[in-house]
Coordinates of N, CA and C in Angstrom, one line a residue:
M10 N 3.8 20.5 -13.8 CA 2.7 20.4 -12.6 C 1.8 19.3 -12.8
I11 N 1.6 18.6 -11.8 CA 0.6 17.6 -12.0 C -0.7 18.1 -11.4
T12 N -1.8 18.0 -12.4 CA -3.2 18.3 -12.0 C -4.0 17.3 -11.6
L13 N -5.2 17.9 -11.1 CA -6.1 16.8 -10.8 C -6.8 15.9 -11.7
N14 N -6.9 16.3 -12.9 CA -7.4 15.6 -13.9 C -6.3 14.8 -15.0
S15 N -5.2 14.9 -14.5 CA -3.8 14.4 -15.2 C -4.0 13.1 -15.2
D16 N -3.3 12.2 -16.3 CA -3.0 11.0 -16.2 C -2.1 10.6 -14.9
T17 N -1.0 11.3 -14.7 CA -0.3 11.1 -13.5 C -1.1 11.1 -12.2
Y18 N -1.8 12.1 -12.3 CA -2.7 11.9 -10.7 C -3.5 10.8 -10.7
L19 N -4.2 10.6 -12.1 CA -5.3 9.4 -12.0 C -4.5 8.0 -11.6
R20 N -3.3 8.0 -12.2 CA -2.8 6.6 -12.0 C -2.6 6.8 -10.3
M21 N -2.1 7.6 -9.6 CA -1.5 7.5 -8.4 C -2.7 7.1 -7.5
V22 N -3.9 7.7 -7.8 CA -5.2 7.4 -7.2 C -5.4 6.1 -7.4
S23 N -5.1 5.4 -8.6 CA -5.6 3.9 -8.7 C -4.5 3.2 -8.1
E24 N -3.4 3.3 -8.2 CA -2.2 2.7 -7.8 C -2.8 2.5 -6.2
K25 N -2.9 3.8 -5.5 CA -3.3 3.9 -4.3 C -4.3 2.7 -3.7
A26 N -5.2 2.8 -4.6 CA -6.6 2.0 -4.3 C -6.1 0.6 -4.1
N27 N -5.5 0.3 -5.2 CA -4.8 -1.1 -5.6 C -4.1 -1.6 -4.6
L28 N -3.1 -0.6 -4.1 CA -1.9 -1.1 -3.1 C -2.9 -1.2 -1.7
E29 N -3.7 -0.4 -1.4 CA -4.8 -0.6 -0.1 C -5.2 -1.8 0.0
K30 N -5.8 -2.3 -1.2 CA -6.5 -3.7 -1.4 C -5.4 -4.9 -1.0
K31 N -4.1 -4.6 -1.5 CA -3.0 -5.7 -1.4 C -2.7 -5.5 -0.1
V32 N -2.4 -4.4 0.7 CA -2.0 -4.5 2.2 C -3.1 -5.1 2.8
E33 N -4.4 -4.8 2.7 CA -5.5 -5.4 3.8 C -5.5 -6.9 3.4
K34 N -5.1 -7.5 2.3 CA -5.0 -8.8 1.9 C -3.9 -9.3 2.6
L35 N -2.6 -8.8 2.4 CA -1.4 -9.5 3.0 C -1.7 -9.2 4.5
D36 N -2.0 -8.1 5.1 CA -2.1 -8.3 6.6 C -3.1 -9.3 7.2
A37 N -4.0 -9.6 6.4 CA -5.2 -10.4 7.1 C -4.5 -11.9 6.7
F38 N -3.6 -12.1 5.8 CA -3.0 -13.5 5.7 C -1.5 -13.6 6.6
I39 N -1.2 -12.9 6.7 CA 0.0 -12.5 8.1 C -0.9 -13.1 9.2
K40 N -1.9 -12.3 9.6 CA -2.8 -13.0 11.0 C -2.9 -14.1 10.9
K41 N -3.6 -14.9 9.9 CA -4.0 -16.1 9.7 C -2.6 -16.8 9.8
A42 N -1.7 -16.8 9.3 CA -0.3 -17.3 9.5 C 0.1 -17.2 10.8
L43 N 0.2 -16.3 11.6 CA 0.8 -16.4 12.9 C -0.3 -17.1 13.9
N44 N -1.4 -17.3 13.6 CA -2.4 -18.3 14.4 C -2.3 -19.7 13.9
G45 N -1.3 -19.8 13.1 CA -1.4 -21.3 12.8 C -2.5 -21.5 11.7
D46 N -3.3 -20.9 10.9 CA -4.4 -21.1 9.9 C -3.8 -21.3 8.6
V47 N -2.4 -21.4 8.4 CA -2.1 -21.7 7.5 C -0.9 -22.7 7.2
E48 N -1.4 -23.5 6.3 CA -0.1 -24.6 6.4 C 1.2 -24.4 5.5
D49 N 2.0 -25.3 5.7 CA 3.2 -25.1 5.1 C 4.1 -23.9 4.8
I50 N 3.8 -23.2 5.7 CA 4.9 -21.9 6.0 C 5.4 -21.7 7.1
S51 N 6.9 -21.4 6.8 CA 7.9 -21.2 7.9 C 7.7 -19.8 8.7
K52 N 8.3 -19.9 9.8 CA 8.5 -18.5 10.6 C 9.2 -17.6 9.9
S53 N 10.3 -18.0 8.8 CA 11.0 -16.9 8.4 C 10.1 -16.5 6.9
D54 N 9.3 -17.4 6.5 CA 8.3 -17.1 5.6 C 7.6 -15.8 6.0
I55 N 6.9 -16.0 7.2 CA 6.2 -15.0 7.7 C 7.0 -13.7 8.1
E56 N 8.2 -13.8 8.4 CA 8.8 -12.7 8.8 C 9.5 -11.8 7.3
L57 N 9.5 -12.6 6.7 CA 9.7 -11.7 5.2 C 8.3 -11.2 4.8
L58 N 7.3 -12.1 4.8 CA 6.0 -11.2 4.5 C 5.8 -9.9 5.3
Q59 N 5.7 -10.1 6.9 CA 6.1 -8.9 7.7 C 6.7 -7.8 6.9
E60 N 7.9 -7.9 6.8 CA 8.9 -7.1 6.0 C 8.6 -6.5 4.6
Q61 N 7.8 -7.2 3.7 CA 7.1 -7.2 2.7 C 6.0 -5.9 3.1
L62 N 5.2 -6.2 4.2 CA 4.1 -5.7 4.3 C 4.6 -4.1 4.8
H63 N 5.5 -4.1 5.7 CA 6.4 -2.8 6.1 C 6.5 -1.7 5.0
Y64 N 7.2 -2.6 4.0 CA 7.5 -1.7 2.8 C 6.4 -0.9 2.2
M65 N 5.2 -2.1 1.8 CA 4.0 -1.9 0.9 C 3.8 -0.4 2.0
N66 N 3.5 -0.6 3.0 CA 2.8 0.3 3.9 C 3.7 1.6 3.6
G67 N 4.9 1.7 3.6 CA 5.5 3.0 3.5 C 5.8 3.9 2.4
Y68 N 5.6 2.7 1.4 CA 5.1 3.0 -0.4 C 3.8 3.8 -0.3
L69 N 3.0 3.1 0.6 CA 1.2 3.6 0.6 C 1.1 5.2 1.2
R70 N 2.1 5.2 2.1 CA 2.3 6.3 2.8 C 3.0 7.7 1.7
V71 N 3.9 6.9 1.1 CA 4.4 8.1 0.1 C 3.1 8.4 -1.0
L72 N 2.5 7.8 -1.6 CA 1.7 7.6 -2.5 C 0.6 8.9 -1.9
K73 N 0.1 8.3 -0.9 CA -1.0 9.5 0.0 C -0.5 10.7 0.1
I74 N 0.8 11.0 0.5 CA 1.4 12.4 0.3 C 1.4 13.1 -0.8
R75 N 2.0 12.4 -1.8 CA 1.9 12.9 -3.2 C 0.4 13.4 -3.6
I76 N -0.6 12.5 -3.7 CA -1.6 12.6 -3.7 C -2.0 14.0 -3.0
Q77 N -2.1 13.7 -1.8 CA -2.6 14.9 -0.9 C -1.9 16.2 -1.0
R78 N -0.6 16.5 -1.7 CA 0.1 17.5 -2.3 C -0.7 18.2 -3.2
V79 N -0.9 17.4 -4.2 CA -1.6 18.0 -5.4 C -3.1 18.0 -5.2
F80 N -3.8 17.4 -4.5 CA -5.0 17.7 -4.0 C -4.8 19.5 -3.3
E81 N -4.1 19.7 -2.6 CA -4.0 20.8 -2.0 C -3.8 21.7 -2.5
A82 N -2.8 21.8 -4.0 CA -2.5 22.8 -4.4 C -3.5 23.5 -5.5
Y83 N -4.6 22.8 -5.4 CA -6.2 22.9 -6.4 C -7.3 23.3 -5.6
K84 N -7.2 23.6 -4.0 CA -8.0 24.0 -3.2 C -8.6 25.7 -3.3

């Protein structure tokens, strides 16, 4: 069982924080690209980045759920 002070839990929390930063940066980049503020990027590349962002958000959602479950177990 994962505990609040276990390496596994601490890695999940760290990974979540890092992923949140990456999601924010990618989202901002995609918005810039869609506004035409990024040179040398094709529409298909933007679409792939949007798909990547979708999966990153899904993974982030799963991490949040897993972290919350551990936290809830120790209330």
